[in-house]
Backbone as a chain_set.jsonl record, in Angstrom:
{"seq": "XXXXXXXXXXXXXXXXXXXXXXXXXXXXXXXXXXXXXXXXXXXXXXXXXXXXXXXXXXXXXXXXXXXXXXXXXXXXXXXXXXXXXXXXXXXXXXXXXXXXXXXXXXXXXXXXXXXXXXXXXXXXXXXXXXXXXXXXXXXXXXXXXXXXXXXXXXXXXXXXXXXXXXXXXXXXXXXXXXXXXXXXXXXXXXXXXXXX", "coords": {"N": [[65.643, 89.942, 131.852], [65.322, 91.345, 128.707], [66.292, 93.004, 125.782], [65.567, 93.826, 122.492], [66.442, 95.679, 120.122], [66.88, 97.968, 117.384], [70.1, 99.048, 117.071], [71.811, 102.211, 117.46], [74.206, 104.021, 115.457], [76.456, 104.396, 117.077], [76.22, 102.36, 118.831], [76.454, 99.816, 117.537], [76.741, 97.0, 117.655], [75.082, 94.285, 119.235], [74.864, 94.081, 122.767], [75.684, 92.442, 125.853], [75.026, 92.787, 129.214], [76.163, 91.959, 132.321], [75.172, 91.91, 135.617], [76.64, 91.581, 138.623], [75.851, 91.434, 141.72], [74.812, 92.505, 145.066], [72.266, 92.835, 147.608], [71.628, 95.495, 147.067], [71.453, 95.643, 144.38], [69.653, 93.719, 143.844], [67.059, 94.379, 144.282], [66.127, 94.373, 146.952], [63.572, 94.518, 149.303], [62.04, 96.067, 147.656], [59.477, 96.848, 145.192], [59.124, 94.726, 142.393], [60.954, 95.615, 139.514], [61.615, 98.217, 140.15], [64.144, 98.751, 141.011], [67.619, 99.825, 140.468], [68.827, 98.274, 138.457], [66.717, 97.26, 136.921], [65.759, 99.704, 136.067], [67.911, 100.459, 134.52], [67.672, 98.67, 132.396], [65.313, 99.712, 131.295], [66.237, 102.249, 130.529], [68.142, 101.696, 128.567], [66.457, 100.707, 126.597], [64.914, 102.997, 126.067], [66.86, 104.606, 124.951], [67.371, 103.293, 122.684], [69.384, 101.369, 122.558], [70.83, 98.422, 121.688], [70.712, 95.922, 123.754], [71.131, 93.409, 126.28], [70.238, 92.87, 129.579], [71.411, 91.146, 132.307], [70.562, 90.263, 135.406], [72.292, 89.087, 137.925], [72.302, 89.287, 140.619], [72.289, 88.731, 144.166], [70.724, 88.92, 147.263], [72.607, 89.526, 150.175], [74.961, 88.592, 149.144], [78.478, 87.963, 148.999], [81.929, 88.838, 148.239], [83.294, 86.456, 147.928], [81.237, 84.664, 147.369], [80.271, 85.755, 144.972], [82.524, 85.438, 143.356], [82.649, 82.639, 143.28], [80.418, 82.06, 141.763], [80.843, 83.296, 139.336], [82.322, 82.188, 137.118], [80.602, 80.286, 135.931], [78.514, 81.975, 135.189], [79.756, 83.627, 133.323], [80.426, 81.772, 131.341], [77.928, 80.885, 130.54], [76.542, 83.206, 129.706], [78.203, 84.937, 128.232], [79.017, 87.771, 128.544], [79.432, 91.2, 127.464], [80.003, 93.291, 129.066], [80.782, 93.34, 132.484], [79.364, 94.165, 135.462], [80.482, 94.717, 138.603], [79.18, 94.718, 141.636], [79.784, 94.512, 144.592], [80.951, 93.663, 147.936], [80.028, 95.179, 150.082], [78.715, 93.479, 151.927], [80.823, 91.934, 152.774], [82.291, 93.777, 154.258], [80.4, 94.574, 156.212], [80.268, 92.292, 157.666], [82.711, 92.228, 158.732], [84.824, 90.956, 157.454], [88.1, 89.834, 156.422], [90.019, 92.29, 154.844], [91.988, 91.775, 152.991], [91.255, 89.332, 151.863], [88.881, 90.018, 150.576], [89.873, 91.824, 148.687], [91.489, 90.125, 147.156], [89.515, 88.447, 146.089], [88.042, 90.29, 144.533], [90.057, 90.985, 142.692], [90.442, 88.547, 141.414], [87.893, 88.166, 140.248], [87.827, 90.289, 138.438], [89.95, 89.553, 136.758], [88.979, 87.101, 135.761], [86.77, 87.998, 134.314], [87.979, 89.615, 132.389], [89.503, 87.701, 131.044], [87.465, 86.376, 129.833], [86.91, 88.119, 127.878], [85.37, 90.326, 128.541], [84.46, 93.678, 129.341], [85.011, 95.494, 132.373], [83.15, 96.964, 134.964], [83.689, 98.315, 137.926], [82.106, 98.747, 140.996], [82.124, 101.042, 143.497], [81.864, 101.034, 147.093], [80.856, 102.284, 150.284], [81.032, 102.0, 153.867], [79.273, 102.322, 157.036], [80.645, 104.611, 159.497], [80.888, 103.499, 162.017], [82.278, 101.178, 162.086], [84.843, 101.678, 162.542], [87.421, 103.961, 161.839], [89.843, 103.335, 160.486], [89.387, 100.786, 159.319], [87.11, 101.327, 157.691], [88.093, 103.254, 155.918], [90.206, 101.91, 154.679], [88.773, 99.86, 153.477], [87.137, 101.268, 151.618], [89.124, 102.3, 149.971], [90.032, 100.15, 148.536], [88.627, 99.777, 146.137], [89.287, 101.913, 144.321], [92.008, 101.457, 144.142], [92.145, 98.869, 142.956], [90.808, 99.36, 140.543], [92.545, 101.14, 139.341], [94.953, 99.623, 139.211], [94.124, 97.437, 137.665], [93.165, 98.623, 135.461], [90.419, 99.184, 134.917], [87.064, 100.451, 134.568], [85.567, 102.611, 136.998], [82.917, 103.103, 139.263], [82.879, 105.497, 141.567], [81.382, 105.642, 144.035], [78.56, 103.934, 144.737], [76.26, 104.886, 146.038], [76.349, 107.623, 145.957], [75.139, 110.827, 146.649], [72.776, 109.893, 147.68], [73.173, 108.418, 150.001], [73.477, 110.12, 152.137], [70.996, 110.98, 152.775], [68.557, 110.516, 154.905], [65.834, 110.068, 154.483], [65.688, 108.512, 152.261], [66.177, 105.938, 152.902], [65.229, 102.551, 153.604], [63.31, 101.013, 156.282], [65.193, 99.468, 157.615], [67.49, 100.892, 157.651], [69.641, 100.383, 156.053], [69.201, 99.566, 153.396], [68.144, 101.138, 150.326], [65.293, 103.147, 149.395], [62.816, 102.902, 146.749], [62.722, 105.404, 145.622], [65.307, 106.303, 145.625], [66.652, 104.946, 143.651], [66.651, 105.85, 140.885], [68.644, 107.867, 141.0], [70.808, 106.297, 141.794], [71.092, 104.73, 139.512], [71.885, 106.75, 137.722], [74.403, 107.301, 138.789], [75.764, 105.009, 138.058], [75.386, 104.917, 135.288], [76.84, 106.957, 133.944], [79.381, 105.955, 133.862], [79.08, 103.476, 132.732], [77.969, 103.85, 130.177], [80.059, 104.712, 128.304], [81.43, 102.271, 128.019], [79.633, 100.7, 126.692], [79.532, 101.823, 124.202], [81.861, 101.291, 122.966]], "CA": [[65.369, 91.171, 131.107], [65.906, 91.278, 127.378], [65.903, 94.065, 124.871], [65.998, 93.574, 121.117], [66.13, 96.904, 119.387], [67.877, 98.365, 116.408], [71.074, 99.935, 117.694], [72.255, 103.366, 116.715], [75.54, 103.832, 114.891], [77.45, 104.331, 118.143], [76.027, 101.113, 119.556], [76.065, 98.988, 116.408], [76.672, 95.579, 117.978], [74.308, 93.933, 120.413], [75.693, 93.91, 123.95], [75.129, 91.782, 127.02], [75.546, 93.366, 130.458], [75.942, 91.091, 133.469], [75.292, 92.608, 136.899], [76.954, 90.665, 139.709], [75.721, 92.321, 142.863], [74.172, 92.054, 146.301], [70.882, 93.282, 147.784], [71.428, 96.83, 146.495], [71.134, 95.441, 142.966], [68.668, 92.635, 143.75], [65.741, 94.941, 144.614], [65.72, 93.973, 148.287], [62.571, 95.38, 149.914], [61.416, 96.925, 146.64], [58.6, 96.221, 144.217], [59.874, 94.294, 141.215], [61.009, 96.577, 138.424], [61.884, 99.584, 140.611], [65.557, 98.896, 141.353], [68.42, 100.49, 139.442], [69.123, 97.387, 137.328], [65.525, 97.3, 136.073], [65.737, 101.035, 135.45], [68.93, 100.416, 133.462], [67.031, 97.981, 131.282], [64.39, 100.67, 130.685], [66.991, 103.344, 129.902], [68.714, 101.176, 127.323], [65.359, 100.648, 125.63], [64.574, 104.369, 125.691], [67.934, 105.158, 124.124], [67.478, 102.421, 121.522], [70.646, 100.651, 122.601], [70.549, 96.993, 121.584], [71.422, 95.299, 124.861], [70.447, 92.503, 127.187], [70.718, 93.016, 130.946], [71.234, 89.944, 133.113], [70.769, 90.606, 136.812], [72.683, 87.895, 138.677], [72.518, 89.755, 141.985], [71.647, 87.972, 145.233], [70.805, 89.582, 148.562], [73.543, 88.897, 151.094], [76.133, 88.085, 148.432], [79.815, 88.452, 149.341], [82.861, 88.713, 147.111], [83.621, 85.04, 147.734], [80.095, 84.065, 146.686], [80.275, 86.239, 143.596], [83.637, 84.776, 142.665], [82.29, 81.233, 143.074], [79.365, 81.964, 140.731], [81.131, 84.064, 138.131], [82.769, 81.378, 135.978], [79.419, 79.726, 135.284], [77.764, 83.069, 134.565], [80.502, 84.055, 132.131], [80.313, 80.706, 130.345], [76.537, 80.797, 130.059], [75.978, 84.442, 129.143], [79.169, 85.628, 127.377], [78.743, 89.213, 128.609], [80.38, 92.192, 126.956], [80.34, 94.113, 130.233], [80.441, 92.792, 133.794], [79.3, 95.166, 136.531], [80.712, 94.05, 139.888], [78.669, 95.55, 142.734], [79.914, 93.65, 145.753], [81.882, 94.126, 148.957], [79.347, 95.726, 151.248], [78.451, 92.434, 152.92], [82.119, 91.559, 153.346], [82.646, 94.774, 155.278], [79.432, 94.534, 157.31], [80.576, 91.103, 158.462], [84.058, 92.385, 159.26], [85.733, 89.992, 156.836], [89.452, 90.337, 156.168], [90.066, 93.101, 153.629], [92.871, 91.126, 152.02], [90.488, 88.3, 151.163], [87.965, 90.71, 149.66], [90.669, 92.373, 147.59], [91.865, 89.003, 146.296], [88.323, 88.019, 145.356], [87.798, 91.297, 143.49], [91.086, 90.869, 141.664], [90.159, 87.326, 140.654], [86.698, 88.386, 139.415], [88.225, 91.157, 137.331], [90.767, 88.75, 135.846], [88.101, 86.13, 135.099], [85.949, 88.729, 133.342], [88.847, 90.02, 131.282], [89.838, 86.497, 130.286], [86.266, 86.075, 129.039], [86.783, 89.224, 126.898], [84.369, 91.303, 128.98], [84.9, 94.889, 130.028], [84.585, 95.456, 133.769], [82.797, 98.187, 135.685], [83.74, 98.047, 139.361], [81.229, 99.697, 141.686], [82.618, 101.312, 144.839], [80.916, 101.09, 148.205], [81.345, 102.728, 151.582], [80.275, 101.452, 154.984], [79.118, 103.302, 158.116], [81.878, 104.855, 160.254], [80.943, 102.797, 163.304], [83.174, 100.029, 161.982], [86.197, 102.138, 162.815], [87.902, 104.773, 160.73], [90.882, 102.663, 159.714], [88.77, 99.732, 158.509], [86.229, 101.89, 156.672], [88.907, 103.933, 154.906], [90.928, 100.889, 153.908], [87.782, 99.175, 152.648], [86.751, 102.13, 150.504], [90.267, 102.52, 149.08], [90.282, 98.962, 147.716], [88.013, 99.908, 144.815], [90.104, 102.773, 143.465], [93.287, 100.768, 143.952], [91.976, 97.794, 141.984], [90.464, 99.942, 139.243], [93.786, 101.716, 138.802], [95.898, 98.555, 138.878], [93.572, 96.543, 136.649], [92.743, 99.456, 134.33], [88.995, 99.011, 134.651], [86.236, 101.609, 134.893], [85.126, 102.611, 138.389], [81.913, 103.991, 139.856], [83.527, 105.748, 142.854], [80.512, 105.299, 145.161], [77.234, 103.632, 144.195], [75.191, 105.633, 146.707], [76.652, 109.061, 145.953], [73.966, 111.677, 146.522], [71.603, 109.323, 148.356], [73.538, 107.831, 151.297], [73.389, 111.131, 153.192], [69.605, 111.426, 152.874], [67.854, 109.491, 155.7], [64.491, 109.784, 153.976], [65.795, 107.579, 151.141], [66.476, 104.61, 153.426], [64.159, 101.718, 154.118], [63.259, 100.976, 157.746], [66.363, 98.798, 158.18], [68.581, 101.878, 157.643], [70.735, 99.861, 155.236], [68.81, 99.53, 151.986], [67.527, 102.368, 149.836], [63.932, 103.071, 148.869], [62.717, 102.993, 145.289], [62.952, 106.795, 145.209], [66.755, 106.532, 145.492], [67.268, 104.152, 142.59], [66.997, 106.612, 139.678], [69.946, 108.503, 141.209], [71.801, 105.233, 141.777], [71.317, 104.428, 138.096], [72.684, 107.84, 137.143], [75.78, 107.119, 139.24], [76.345, 103.92, 137.272], [75.242, 105.143, 133.855], [77.894, 107.811, 133.367], [80.58, 105.137, 133.684], [78.724, 102.332, 131.9], [77.674, 104.233, 128.794], [81.233, 104.621, 127.412], [81.785, 100.882, 127.783], [78.66, 100.151, 125.721], [79.718, 102.426, 122.888], [83.158, 100.891, 122.4]], "C": [[66.049, 91.082, 129.748], [65.375, 92.422, 126.542], [66.39, 93.678, 123.493], [65.559, 94.758, 120.279], [67.208, 97.184, 118.368], [68.821, 99.362, 117.056], [71.36, 101.141, 116.825], [73.662, 103.111, 116.235], [76.594, 103.647, 115.973], [77.372, 103.019, 118.919], [75.619, 100.028, 118.562], [75.896, 97.517, 116.773], [75.86, 95.353, 119.243], [75.244, 93.638, 121.576], [74.925, 93.131, 125.026], [75.82, 92.335, 128.253], [75.163, 92.441, 131.605], [76.167, 91.892, 134.747], [75.465, 91.564, 137.991], [76.962, 91.482, 140.998], [75.084, 91.667, 144.075], [72.769, 92.655, 146.393], [70.609, 94.651, 147.17], [71.09, 96.755, 145.011], [70.036, 94.406, 142.762], [67.265, 93.073, 144.168], [65.234, 94.486, 145.982], [64.737, 94.996, 148.868], [61.834, 96.284, 148.945], [60.42, 96.132, 145.806], [59.43, 95.854, 142.994], [59.806, 95.37, 140.129], [61.333, 97.993, 138.845], [63.338, 99.808, 141.016], [66.377, 99.434, 140.193], [68.73, 99.59, 138.247], [67.937, 97.331, 136.368], [65.407, 98.642, 135.372], [66.786, 101.146, 134.345], [68.359, 99.766, 132.216], [66.095, 98.938, 130.529], [65.142, 101.777, 129.944], [67.618, 102.901, 128.583], [67.655, 101.127, 126.225], [64.993, 102.042, 125.131], [65.596, 104.965, 124.74], [68.2, 104.315, 122.881], [68.868, 101.791, 121.41], [70.331, 99.16, 122.666], [71.364, 96.262, 122.647], [70.512, 94.398, 125.669], [71.07, 92.663, 128.569], [70.393, 91.746, 131.717], [71.569, 90.301, 134.552], [71.016, 89.325, 137.601], [72.961, 88.246, 140.134], [71.714, 88.936, 142.984], [71.811, 88.738, 146.538], [71.735, 88.795, 149.488], [74.823, 88.41, 150.453], [77.421, 88.753, 148.898], [80.716, 88.327, 148.125], [83.223, 87.245, 146.879], [82.485, 84.317, 147.024], [80.028, 84.479, 145.232], [81.349, 85.567, 142.773], [83.288, 83.33, 142.343], [81.274, 81.064, 141.952], [79.783, 82.484, 139.379], [81.517, 83.209, 136.933], [81.582, 80.815, 135.208], [78.621, 80.802, 134.555], [78.447, 83.561, 133.289], [80.345, 83.045, 131.005], [78.927, 80.659, 129.724], [76.112, 82.014, 129.259], [76.907, 85.213, 128.21], [78.975, 87.15, 127.377], [79.837, 90.057, 127.974], [80.868, 93.084, 128.082], [79.902, 93.377, 131.488], [80.494, 93.924, 134.813], [79.425, 94.421, 137.854], [80.322, 95.01, 141.011], [78.632, 94.683, 143.983], [80.858, 94.284, 146.776], [81.22, 94.619, 150.217], [79.109, 94.687, 152.331], [79.736, 91.907, 153.541], [82.433, 92.485, 154.519], [81.703, 94.724, 156.466], [79.655, 93.323, 158.219], [81.995, 91.161, 159.043], [85.06, 91.402, 158.684], [87.08, 90.646, 156.524], [89.502, 91.068, 154.831], [90.947, 92.458, 152.565], [92.145, 90.069, 151.212], [89.529, 88.932, 150.163], [88.721, 91.228, 148.445], [91.079, 91.274, 146.616], [90.679, 88.524, 145.469], [87.975, 88.991, 144.242], [88.79, 91.128, 142.341], [90.848, 89.645, 140.784], [88.947, 87.503, 139.751], [87.011, 89.282, 138.218], [89.006, 90.363, 136.297], [89.916, 87.742, 135.075], [87.274, 86.807, 134.005], [86.777, 89.128, 132.132], [89.235, 88.833, 130.411], [88.681, 86.096, 129.377], [85.959, 87.186, 128.033], [85.694, 90.23, 127.257], [85.05, 92.521, 129.583], [84.322, 94.858, 131.448], [84.27, 96.852, 134.281], [82.722, 97.821, 137.159], [82.973, 99.141, 140.09], [81.68, 99.851, 143.135], [81.521, 101.43, 145.873], [81.623, 101.617, 149.444], [80.481, 102.087, 152.658], [80.204, 102.483, 156.095], [80.394, 103.432, 158.95], [81.98, 104.096, 161.57], [81.785, 101.527, 163.259], [84.627, 100.416, 162.237], [86.777, 102.829, 161.601], [88.912, 104.038, 159.849], [90.287, 101.611, 158.783], [87.939, 100.324, 157.376], [87.025, 102.571, 155.565], [89.66, 102.936, 154.047], [89.974, 100.141, 152.982], [87.444, 100.006, 151.416], [87.885, 102.276, 149.49], [90.552, 101.33, 148.171], [89.791, 99.165, 146.291], [88.87, 100.74, 143.861], [91.447, 102.117, 143.158], [93.175, 99.7, 142.863], [91.639, 98.328, 140.598], [91.714, 100.495, 138.564], [94.748, 100.611, 138.348], [95.419, 97.692, 137.712], [93.12, 97.286, 135.394], [91.302, 99.15, 133.924], [88.253, 100.269, 135.098], [85.695, 101.472, 136.31], [83.98, 103.584, 138.612], [82.435, 104.276, 141.261], [82.691, 105.335, 144.065], [79.089, 105.138, 144.646], [76.161, 104.559, 144.749], [75.492, 107.122, 146.824], [75.36, 109.857, 145.765], [72.71, 111.131, 147.169], [71.937, 108.821, 149.763], [73.409, 108.82, 152.449], [71.984, 111.684, 153.361], [68.782, 110.348, 153.599], [66.495, 109.115, 155.129], [64.507, 108.782, 152.811], [66.17, 106.165, 151.584], [65.194, 103.871, 153.786], [64.269, 101.664, 155.647], [64.486, 100.325, 158.377], [67.59, 99.707, 158.238], [69.789, 101.418, 156.847], [70.409, 99.963, 153.749], [68.035, 100.786, 151.598], [66.1, 102.112, 149.356], [63.96, 103.179, 147.349], [63.016, 104.404, 144.802], [64.437, 107.101, 145.001], [67.33, 105.913, 144.224], [67.468, 104.877, 141.262], [68.349, 107.316, 139.818], [71.065, 107.466, 141.202], [72.119, 104.846, 140.332], [72.17, 105.509, 137.441], [74.154, 107.705, 137.539], [76.497, 106.056, 138.423], [76.426, 104.288, 135.798], [76.393, 105.946, 133.246], [79.187, 107.04, 133.131], [80.314, 103.925, 132.79], [78.573, 102.715, 130.431], [78.907, 104.193, 127.876], [81.641, 103.185, 127.09], [80.861, 100.242, 126.74], [78.906, 100.667, 124.316], [81.043, 102.055, 122.25], [83.044, 99.618, 121.581]], "O": [[67.237, 90.772, 129.667], [64.192, 92.761, 126.581], [67.53, 93.239, 123.348], [64.429, 94.811, 119.794], [68.327, 96.685, 118.484], [68.387, 100.407, 117.539], [71.178, 101.103, 115.608], [74.255, 102.086, 116.571], [77.517, 102.847, 115.819], [78.331, 102.617, 119.578], [74.574, 99.396, 118.716], [74.998, 96.853, 116.254], [75.939, 96.128, 120.196], [76.292, 93.018, 121.395], [73.696, 93.164, 125.091], [77.048, 92.351, 128.333], [73.983, 92.173, 131.831], [77.23, 92.482, 134.936], [74.566, 90.766, 138.256], [77.951, 92.137, 141.326], [74.848, 90.459, 144.11], [72.153, 92.951, 145.369], [69.474, 94.939, 146.79], [70.513, 97.686, 144.45], [69.541, 94.23, 141.648], [66.387, 92.237, 144.382], [64.04, 94.24, 146.15], [65.032, 96.19, 148.918], [61.087, 97.168, 149.362], [60.502, 94.907, 145.718], [60.337, 96.593, 142.608], [58.753, 95.949, 139.865], [61.333, 98.897, 138.008], [63.726, 100.934, 141.331], [65.893, 99.496, 139.063], [68.884, 100.088, 137.132], [68.118, 97.351, 135.151], [64.999, 98.708, 134.212], [66.576, 101.843, 133.352], [68.547, 100.263, 131.106], [66.082, 98.974, 129.299], [64.733, 102.193, 128.86], [67.619, 103.648, 127.604], [67.924, 101.462, 125.071], [64.788, 102.251, 123.936], [65.253, 105.729, 123.838], [69.131, 104.585, 122.122], [69.443, 101.695, 120.326], [69.653, 98.696, 123.583], [72.555, 96.013, 122.465], [69.299, 94.594, 125.733], [72.29, 92.599, 128.714], [69.238, 91.322, 131.772], [72.717, 90.603, 134.877], [70.088, 88.577, 137.907], [73.756, 87.585, 140.801], [70.6, 88.501, 142.692], [72.917, 89.159, 146.879], [71.661, 87.569, 149.573], [75.69, 87.867, 151.139], [77.45, 89.955, 149.16], [80.314, 87.774, 147.101], [83.436, 86.84, 145.736], [82.727, 83.457, 146.177], [79.761, 83.656, 144.357], [81.117, 85.174, 141.63], [83.596, 82.845, 141.255], [81.268, 80.041, 141.267], [79.156, 82.159, 138.37], [81.07, 83.49, 135.821], [81.555, 80.859, 133.978], [78.117, 80.581, 133.454], [77.784, 83.873, 132.3], [80.151, 83.421, 129.849], [78.778, 80.42, 128.525], [75.408, 81.889, 128.256], [76.438, 86.07, 127.461], [78.789, 87.748, 126.317], [81.007, 89.677, 127.95], [81.998, 93.572, 128.061], [78.79, 92.852, 131.554], [81.531, 94.559, 135.002], [78.577, 93.594, 138.188], [81.027, 95.976, 141.3], [77.578, 94.184, 144.377], [81.481, 95.312, 146.51], [81.78, 94.497, 151.307], [79.278, 94.972, 153.517], [79.743, 91.482, 154.697], [82.789, 92.042, 155.611], [82.148, 94.819, 157.61], [79.277, 93.333, 159.39], [82.419, 90.253, 159.756], [86.038, 91.051, 159.344], [87.172, 91.865, 156.383], [89.079, 90.531, 153.807], [90.676, 92.585, 151.371], [92.388, 89.921, 150.014], [89.378, 88.446, 149.042], [88.263, 91.087, 147.311], [91.025, 91.461, 145.4], [90.824, 88.228, 144.283], [87.65, 88.574, 143.13], [88.409, 91.13, 141.17], [91.029, 89.697, 139.567], [88.958, 87.044, 138.608], [86.513, 89.053, 137.116], [88.757, 90.484, 135.097], [90.11, 87.552, 133.875], [87.1, 86.262, 132.915], [86.333, 88.997, 130.992], [89.29, 88.946, 129.186], [88.886, 85.548, 128.294], [84.895, 87.201, 127.415], [85.157, 90.908, 126.381], [86.08, 92.411, 130.248], [83.27, 94.265, 131.685], [85.026, 97.798, 134.059], [81.814, 97.11, 137.591], [83.171, 100.327, 139.826], [81.622, 98.897, 143.911], [80.406, 101.863, 145.582], [82.824, 101.421, 149.628], [79.347, 101.683, 152.402], [80.991, 103.429, 156.104], [81.142, 102.465, 159.093], [83.05, 104.055, 162.176], [81.983, 100.875, 164.284], [85.526, 99.579, 162.158], [86.645, 102.35, 160.475], [88.846, 104.109, 158.622], [90.635, 101.547, 157.604], [88.043, 99.882, 156.232], [86.662, 102.471, 154.393], [89.746, 103.096, 152.829], [90.321, 99.825, 151.843], [87.464, 99.496, 150.296], [87.637, 102.367, 148.288], [91.232, 101.473, 147.155], [90.464, 98.769, 145.34], [89.144, 100.323, 142.736], [91.954, 102.217, 142.041], [94.009, 99.636, 141.959], [92.126, 97.809, 139.594], [91.906, 100.331, 137.359], [95.287, 100.659, 137.242], [96.217, 97.27, 136.875], [92.742, 96.671, 134.396], [91.006, 98.894, 132.757], [88.758, 101.048, 135.906], [85.401, 100.369, 136.771], [84.051, 104.744, 138.207], [82.436, 103.367, 142.09], [83.215, 104.749, 145.012], [78.484, 106.1, 144.173], [75.258, 104.973, 144.023], [74.948, 107.802, 147.694], [74.587, 109.597, 144.843], [71.686, 111.813, 147.211], [71.063, 108.802, 150.63], [73.25, 108.417, 153.601], [71.786, 112.718, 154.0], [68.357, 109.375, 152.976], [66.051, 107.976, 155.272], [63.46, 108.265, 152.423], [66.445, 105.299, 150.753], [64.208, 104.472, 154.214], [65.209, 102.206, 156.227], [64.796, 100.59, 159.539], [68.614, 99.333, 158.81], [70.861, 102.012, 156.96], [71.239, 100.391, 152.947], [67.366, 101.407, 152.424], [65.753, 100.998, 148.961], [64.985, 103.503, 146.748], [63.511, 104.583, 143.689], [64.787, 108.042, 144.288], [68.398, 106.324, 143.771], [68.409, 104.534, 140.547], [69.121, 107.359, 138.861], [72.145, 107.719, 140.668], [73.283, 104.659, 139.977], [73.085, 105.197, 136.68], [75.046, 107.961, 136.73], [77.686, 106.18, 138.129], [77.424, 104.001, 135.136], [76.859, 105.635, 132.149], [79.998, 107.43, 132.293], [81.236, 103.409, 132.158], [79.004, 101.976, 129.546], [78.807, 103.681, 126.761], [82.146, 102.916, 126.0], [81.273, 99.348, 126.001], [78.528, 100.016, 123.342], [81.324, 102.456, 121.12], [84.04, 99.143, 121.036]]}, "num_chains": 1, "name": "protein.A"}
């Protein structure tokens, strides 16, 4: 996805946004162009913000996989903003929370070293994994955002996760109808990073 438009005064310099995510950002089960990342591309164009969106999301991606791919993506694309939307698959597989936290911390550090701003995207998992695990998992995002001083989307699926009609048949992934709201959840935290 590429946009080449004249930026407004607030967005004078061209920006590159790298999305490092899992199936929720990779349009799993959706028609191409209907997921929130594609909608982000459209919104930037509508608002005449000179930006390029690179969707490096892969269905099934974990924090370890994202970390392994990130150095190459940073070197190739030189993003101004890195959106990290990962962790859900770690939790669904019951992986050690300490390992996930370390991977997040490393990805944030790698992005900062590459002079990119970071937007960390929070995720929650179903309560059937046990209250202690689910609460500790969710708390990792706010903890890392606070410690690393990066912007945080508290919960990617805010306003849609509690609506069964917005789930695909697998009860895990959202339908296309949910993705405009998902974009709104991200946009309010991303927009300030684009205008700096």
